[in-house]
Coordinates of C-alpha atoms in Angstrom, one line a residue:
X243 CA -26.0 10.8 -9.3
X244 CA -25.4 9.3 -5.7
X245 CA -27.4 9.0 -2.8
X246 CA -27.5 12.2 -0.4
X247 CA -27.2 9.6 2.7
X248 CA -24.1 7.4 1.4
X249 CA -22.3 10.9 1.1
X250 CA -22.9 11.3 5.0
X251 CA -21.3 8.0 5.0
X252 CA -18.2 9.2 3.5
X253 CA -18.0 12.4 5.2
X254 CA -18.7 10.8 8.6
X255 CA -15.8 8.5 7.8
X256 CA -13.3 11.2 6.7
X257 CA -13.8 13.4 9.9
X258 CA -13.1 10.0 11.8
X259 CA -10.2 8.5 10.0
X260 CA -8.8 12.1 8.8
X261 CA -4.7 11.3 8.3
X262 CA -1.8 13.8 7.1
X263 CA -0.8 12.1 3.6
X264 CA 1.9 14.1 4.2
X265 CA 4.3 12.8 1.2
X266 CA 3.4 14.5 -1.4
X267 CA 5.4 17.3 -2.5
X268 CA 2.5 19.5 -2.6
X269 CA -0.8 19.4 -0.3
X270 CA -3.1 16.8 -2.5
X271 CA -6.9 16.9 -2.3
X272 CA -8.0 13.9 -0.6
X273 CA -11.4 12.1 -0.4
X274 CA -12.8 9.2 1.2
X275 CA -14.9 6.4 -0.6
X276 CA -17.4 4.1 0.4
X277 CA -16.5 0.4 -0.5
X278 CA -20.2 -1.1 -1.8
X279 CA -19.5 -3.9 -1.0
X280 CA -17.1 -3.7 1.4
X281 CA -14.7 -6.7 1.3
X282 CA -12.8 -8.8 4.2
X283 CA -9.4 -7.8 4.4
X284 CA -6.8 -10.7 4.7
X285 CA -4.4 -10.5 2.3
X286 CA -1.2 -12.6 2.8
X287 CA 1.9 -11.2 4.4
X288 CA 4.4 -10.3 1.8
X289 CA 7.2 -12.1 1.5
X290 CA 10.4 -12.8 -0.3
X291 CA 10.1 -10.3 -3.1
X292 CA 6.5 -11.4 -3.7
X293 CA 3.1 -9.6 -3.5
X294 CA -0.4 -10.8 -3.4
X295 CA -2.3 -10.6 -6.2
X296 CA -5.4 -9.3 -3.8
X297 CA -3.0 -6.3 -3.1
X298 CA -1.9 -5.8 -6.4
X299 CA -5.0 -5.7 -7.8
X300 CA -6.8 -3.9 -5.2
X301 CA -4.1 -0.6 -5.0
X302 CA -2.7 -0.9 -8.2
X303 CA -5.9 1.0 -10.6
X304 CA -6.5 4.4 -11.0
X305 CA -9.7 5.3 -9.2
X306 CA -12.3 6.5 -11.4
X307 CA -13.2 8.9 -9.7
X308 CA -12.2 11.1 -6.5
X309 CA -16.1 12.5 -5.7
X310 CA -16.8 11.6 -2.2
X311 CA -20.5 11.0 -3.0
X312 CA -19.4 7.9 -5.2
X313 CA -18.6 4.5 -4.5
X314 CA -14.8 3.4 -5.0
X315 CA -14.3 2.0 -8.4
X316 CA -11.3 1.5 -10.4
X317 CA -11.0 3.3 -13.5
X318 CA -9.2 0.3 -16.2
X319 CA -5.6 1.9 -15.9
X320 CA -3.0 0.8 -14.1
X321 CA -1.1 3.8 -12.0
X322 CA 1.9 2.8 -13.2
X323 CA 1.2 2.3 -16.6
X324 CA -0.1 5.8 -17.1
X325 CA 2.8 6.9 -15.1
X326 CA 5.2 5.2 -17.9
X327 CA 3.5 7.1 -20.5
X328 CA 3.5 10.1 -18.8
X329 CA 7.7 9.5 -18.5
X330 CA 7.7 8.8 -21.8
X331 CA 5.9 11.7 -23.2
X332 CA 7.6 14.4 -21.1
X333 CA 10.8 16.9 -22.7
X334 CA 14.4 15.0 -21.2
X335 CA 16.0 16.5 -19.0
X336 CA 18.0 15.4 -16.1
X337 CA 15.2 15.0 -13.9
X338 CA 13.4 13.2 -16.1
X339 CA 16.3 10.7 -17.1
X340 CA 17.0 9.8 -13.2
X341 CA 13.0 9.0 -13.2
X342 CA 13.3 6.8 -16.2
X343 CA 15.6 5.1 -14.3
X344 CA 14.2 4.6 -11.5
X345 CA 10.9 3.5 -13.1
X346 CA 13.4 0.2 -14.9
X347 CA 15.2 -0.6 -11.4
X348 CA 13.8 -4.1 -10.7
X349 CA 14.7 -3.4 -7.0
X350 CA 11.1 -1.6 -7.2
X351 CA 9.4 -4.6 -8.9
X352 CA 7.6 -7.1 -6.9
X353 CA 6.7 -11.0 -8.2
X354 CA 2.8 -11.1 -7.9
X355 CA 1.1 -14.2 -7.2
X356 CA -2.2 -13.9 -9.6
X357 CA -3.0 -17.8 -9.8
X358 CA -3.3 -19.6 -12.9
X359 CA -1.7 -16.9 -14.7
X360 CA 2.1 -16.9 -14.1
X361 CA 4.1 -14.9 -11.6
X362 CA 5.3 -11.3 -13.3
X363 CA 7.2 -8.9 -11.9
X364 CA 5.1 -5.8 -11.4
X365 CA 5.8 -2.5 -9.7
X366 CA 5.3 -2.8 -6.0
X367 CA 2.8 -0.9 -3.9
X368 CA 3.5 -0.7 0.0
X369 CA 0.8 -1.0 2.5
X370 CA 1.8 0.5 6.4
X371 CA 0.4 -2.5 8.0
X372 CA -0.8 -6.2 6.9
X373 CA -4.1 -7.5 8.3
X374 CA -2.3 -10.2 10.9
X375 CA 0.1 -7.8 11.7
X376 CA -3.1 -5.2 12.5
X377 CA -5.5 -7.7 13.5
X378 CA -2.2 -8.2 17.0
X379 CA -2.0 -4.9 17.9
X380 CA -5.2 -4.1 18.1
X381 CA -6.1 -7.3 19.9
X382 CA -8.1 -7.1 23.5
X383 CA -7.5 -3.4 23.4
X384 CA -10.3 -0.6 23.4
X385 CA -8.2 2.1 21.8
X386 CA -9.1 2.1 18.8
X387 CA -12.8 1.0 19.5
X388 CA -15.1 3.4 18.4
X389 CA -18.8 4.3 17.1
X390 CA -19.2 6.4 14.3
X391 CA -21.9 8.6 14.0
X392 CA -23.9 9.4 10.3
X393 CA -26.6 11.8 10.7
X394 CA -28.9 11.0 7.7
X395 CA -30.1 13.7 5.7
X396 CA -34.0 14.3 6.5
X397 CA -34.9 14.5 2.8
X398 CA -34.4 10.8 1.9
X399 CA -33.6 9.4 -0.8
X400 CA -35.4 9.6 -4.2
X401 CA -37.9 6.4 -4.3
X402 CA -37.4 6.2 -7.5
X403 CA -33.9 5.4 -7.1
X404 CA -30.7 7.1 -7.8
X405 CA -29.2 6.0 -10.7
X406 CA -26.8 4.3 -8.1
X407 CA -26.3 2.2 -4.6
X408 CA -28.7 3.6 -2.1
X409 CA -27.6 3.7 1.9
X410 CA -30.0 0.7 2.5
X411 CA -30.5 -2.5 0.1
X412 CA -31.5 -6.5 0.3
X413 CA -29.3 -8.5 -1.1
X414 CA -30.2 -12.1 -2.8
X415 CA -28.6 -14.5 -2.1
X416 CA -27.2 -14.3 -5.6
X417 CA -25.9 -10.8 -5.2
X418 CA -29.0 -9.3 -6.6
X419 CA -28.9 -5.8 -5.0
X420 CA -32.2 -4.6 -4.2
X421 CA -32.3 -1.0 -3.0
X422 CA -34.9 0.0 -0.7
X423 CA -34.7 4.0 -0.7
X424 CA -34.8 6.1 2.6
X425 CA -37.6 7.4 3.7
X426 CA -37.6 11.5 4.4
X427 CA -37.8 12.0 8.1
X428 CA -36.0 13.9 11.0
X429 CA -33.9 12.4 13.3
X430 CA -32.7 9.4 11.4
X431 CA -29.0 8.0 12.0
X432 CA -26.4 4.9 11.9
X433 CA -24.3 4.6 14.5
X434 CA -21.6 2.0 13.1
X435 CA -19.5 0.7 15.7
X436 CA -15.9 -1.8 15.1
X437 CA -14.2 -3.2 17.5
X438 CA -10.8 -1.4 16.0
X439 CA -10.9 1.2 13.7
X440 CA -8.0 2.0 11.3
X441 CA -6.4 4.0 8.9
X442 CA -3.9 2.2 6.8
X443 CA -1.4 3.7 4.2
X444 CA -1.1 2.8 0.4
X445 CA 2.0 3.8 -1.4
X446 CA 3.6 2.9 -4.7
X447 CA 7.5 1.7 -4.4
X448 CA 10.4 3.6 -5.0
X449 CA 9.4 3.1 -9.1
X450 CA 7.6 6.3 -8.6
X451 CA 8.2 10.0 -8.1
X452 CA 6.0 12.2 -6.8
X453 CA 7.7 15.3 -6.7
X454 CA 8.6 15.0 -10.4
X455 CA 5.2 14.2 -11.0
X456 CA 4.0 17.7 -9.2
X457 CA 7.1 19.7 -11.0
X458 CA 6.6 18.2 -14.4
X459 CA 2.8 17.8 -14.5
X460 CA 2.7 20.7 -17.3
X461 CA 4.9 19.1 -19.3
X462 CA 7.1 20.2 -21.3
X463 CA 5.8 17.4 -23.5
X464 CA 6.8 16.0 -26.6
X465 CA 3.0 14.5 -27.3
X466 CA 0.2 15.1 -25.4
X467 CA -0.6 17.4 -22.8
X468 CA -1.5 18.3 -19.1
X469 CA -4.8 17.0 -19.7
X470 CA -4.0 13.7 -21.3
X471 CA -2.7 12.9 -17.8
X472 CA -4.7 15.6 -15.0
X473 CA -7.7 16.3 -16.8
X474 CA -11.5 14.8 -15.7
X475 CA -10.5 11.7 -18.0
X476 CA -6.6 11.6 -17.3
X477 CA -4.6 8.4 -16.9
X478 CA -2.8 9.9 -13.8
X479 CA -6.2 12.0 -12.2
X480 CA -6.5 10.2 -9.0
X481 CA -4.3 7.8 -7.0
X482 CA -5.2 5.4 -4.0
X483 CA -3.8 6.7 -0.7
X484 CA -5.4 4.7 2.1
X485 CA -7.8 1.6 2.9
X486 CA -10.3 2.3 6.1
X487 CA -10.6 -1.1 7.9
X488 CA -12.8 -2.2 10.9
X489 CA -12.8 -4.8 13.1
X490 CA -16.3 -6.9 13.8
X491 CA -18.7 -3.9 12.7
X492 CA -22.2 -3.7 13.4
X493 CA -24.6 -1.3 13.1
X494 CA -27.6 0.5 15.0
X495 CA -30.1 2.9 13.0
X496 CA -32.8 4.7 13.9
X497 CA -35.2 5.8 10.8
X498 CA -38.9 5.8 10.1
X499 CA -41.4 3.5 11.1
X500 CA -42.4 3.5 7.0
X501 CA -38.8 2.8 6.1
X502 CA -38.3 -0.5 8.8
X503 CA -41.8 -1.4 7.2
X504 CA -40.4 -1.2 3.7
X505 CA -37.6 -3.1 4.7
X506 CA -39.1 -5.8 5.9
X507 CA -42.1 -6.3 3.2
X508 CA -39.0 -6.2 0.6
X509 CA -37.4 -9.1 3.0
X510 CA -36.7 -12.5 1.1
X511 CA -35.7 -15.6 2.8
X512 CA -31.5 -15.9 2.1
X513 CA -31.6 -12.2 1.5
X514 CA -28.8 -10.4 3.7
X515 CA -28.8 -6.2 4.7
X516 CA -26.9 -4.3 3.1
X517 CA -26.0 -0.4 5.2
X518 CA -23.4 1.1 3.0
X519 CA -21.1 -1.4 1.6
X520 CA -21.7 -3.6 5.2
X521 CA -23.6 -6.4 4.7
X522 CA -25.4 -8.3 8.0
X523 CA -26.9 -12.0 7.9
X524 CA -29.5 -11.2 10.2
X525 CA -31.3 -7.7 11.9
X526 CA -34.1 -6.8 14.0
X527 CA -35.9 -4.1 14.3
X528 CA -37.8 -2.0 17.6
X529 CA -39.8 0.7 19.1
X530 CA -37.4 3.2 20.2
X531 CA -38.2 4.9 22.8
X532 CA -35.9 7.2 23.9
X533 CA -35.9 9.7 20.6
X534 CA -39.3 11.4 20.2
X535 CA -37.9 12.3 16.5
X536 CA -37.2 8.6 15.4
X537 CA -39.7 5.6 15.9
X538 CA -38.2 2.6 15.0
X539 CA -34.5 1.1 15.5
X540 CA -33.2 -1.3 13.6
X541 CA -30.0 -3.3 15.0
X542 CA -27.5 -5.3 12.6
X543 CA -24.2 -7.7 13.9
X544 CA -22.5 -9.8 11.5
X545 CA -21.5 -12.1 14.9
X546 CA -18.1 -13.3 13.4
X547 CA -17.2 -16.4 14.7
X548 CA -13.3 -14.6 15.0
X549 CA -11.4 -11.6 14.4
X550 CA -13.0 -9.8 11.1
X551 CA -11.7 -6.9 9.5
X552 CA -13.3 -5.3 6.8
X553 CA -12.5 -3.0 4.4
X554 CA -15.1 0.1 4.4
X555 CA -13.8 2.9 2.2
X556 CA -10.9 4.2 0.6
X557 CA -9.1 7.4 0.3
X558 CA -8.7 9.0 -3.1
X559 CA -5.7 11.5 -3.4
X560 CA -6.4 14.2 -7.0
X561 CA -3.6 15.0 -8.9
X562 CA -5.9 17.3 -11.7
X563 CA -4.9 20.1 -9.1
X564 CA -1.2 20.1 -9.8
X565 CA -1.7 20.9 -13.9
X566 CA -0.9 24.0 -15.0

């Protein structure tokens, strides 16, 4: 079970960031995915035939799951593995041979730097932009600026917790998550404001065909069957379409006077916020004023010393629709 208020989160951030993925052969359901935590993004430039292994390993998984009420976490199968068995397993045909082809060309593969641990050639997954190249165009400019708006749903959150992340936690500074659950009230929000908002596309290399997988996703197959690959535990269930990045974000809430009392009682010295996966060093809270609904607001900044962009959610693509 997930918290009722992270699923705002998600849905906020889908309505924002909402993109045509466009290259699929058929319309694919997409969702997005809160990050908890979210991580910095600045992964190295490829180069020379060579990928990072902070790419790789990031956009390479299957995601577990494609509910937007849960976190992003990787499921332990690599895409393209599961897409090699699938390959394998299927009736040949033409189609299929030319795929099987495709899937061996080295021209697809990347060298991945993993440290320590050799450098293998992997299949290669293409992002639209890399963070330096993202980081200059949306430099000085207001255009992508934005604040995004999560109305908080007035029920709360269980206080006995969720069985998962809550939309408000301290963490140690360990990494101990503590989650402190939201209060019921009416009125209560985050506005989350970046400096740059963006969308930016995930896509495996020419290795992979999409249109063969739609066609040929109910086999014929030698072994298996549409489940072993589209069903709620299939290898293939779920691919990673997009990353949603922000630039310097920080946060303003209004919620309960209880809640911001909470909060603060829970307090530790080295403990950081957590809203969402965004985590804040420092933040205050206040009356507020102007809202006869909400009584206290509580203001977070990570005050980066330069440029940082974050990476806040994810969007999930589900293939389970194309089996038939």
């Amino acid at each position: 079970m997930t918290s009722p208020a992270l699923a705002a989160f998600a849905e906020s951030l889908a309505t924002r960031l909402a993109t045509d993925l466009g290259a699929a052969a058929t319309p694919m359901t997409s969702t997005m995915q809160l990050l908890i935590p979210s991580t910095s993004w600045n992964w190295p430039t490829d180069a020379n035939g060579t990928s990072s292994a902070a790419l790789y390993d990031f956009c390479s998984w299957v995601p577990a799951s494609d509910s937007s009420g849960l976190p992003f976490a990787p499921s332990p199968t690599r895409f393209s593995d599961g897409y090699k068995l699938f390959l394998r397993c299927l009736q040949s045909d033409e189609l299929t041979t030319a795929a099987r082809v495709a899937f061996q060309d080295d021209t697809f593969y990347t060298t991945v730097l993993f440290a320590g641990s050799g450098q293998p050639r992997m299949p290669a997954w293409n992002i639209s932009q890399f963070p330096q190249t993202w980081l200059a165009d949306v430099a000085g400019g207001s255009s992508t600026a934005g604040t995004i708006h999560v109305k908080l749903p007035a029920q709360g959150e269980p206080q006995g917790g969720t069985g998962g992340p809550t939309c408000f936690a301290l963490v140690s500074p360990e990494g101990a998550d503590t989650p402190i659950p939201l209060g019921a009230g009416q009125g209560q929000s985050v506005d989350i404001h970046a400096d740059a908002w963006g969308q930016i596309s995930v896509r495996p290399s020419g290795w992979y065909d999409g249109a063969l997988l739609t066609l040929k996703s109910g086999g014929p197959f030698l072994t298996g069957n549409a489940n072993t690959f589209f069903g709620a535990d299939g290898i293939l269930r779920n691919i990673l379409t997009g990353l949603c990045v922000a630039l310097n974000p920080t946060i303003t809430a209004s919620v309960t006077a209880d809640f911001a009392a909470r909060l603060h009682q829970a307090q530790r010295p080295g403990s950081t916020l957590r809203v969402a996966g965004l985590h804040f060093d420092t933040f205050e809270t206040s009356a507020d004023t102007t809202r006869a609904e909400a009584t206290t607001r509580l203001t977070a900044s990570s005050a980066p010393t330069q440029p940082h962009a974050v990476i806040v959610g994810v969007t999930i693509a589900s293939l389970t629709n194309h089996a038939t």
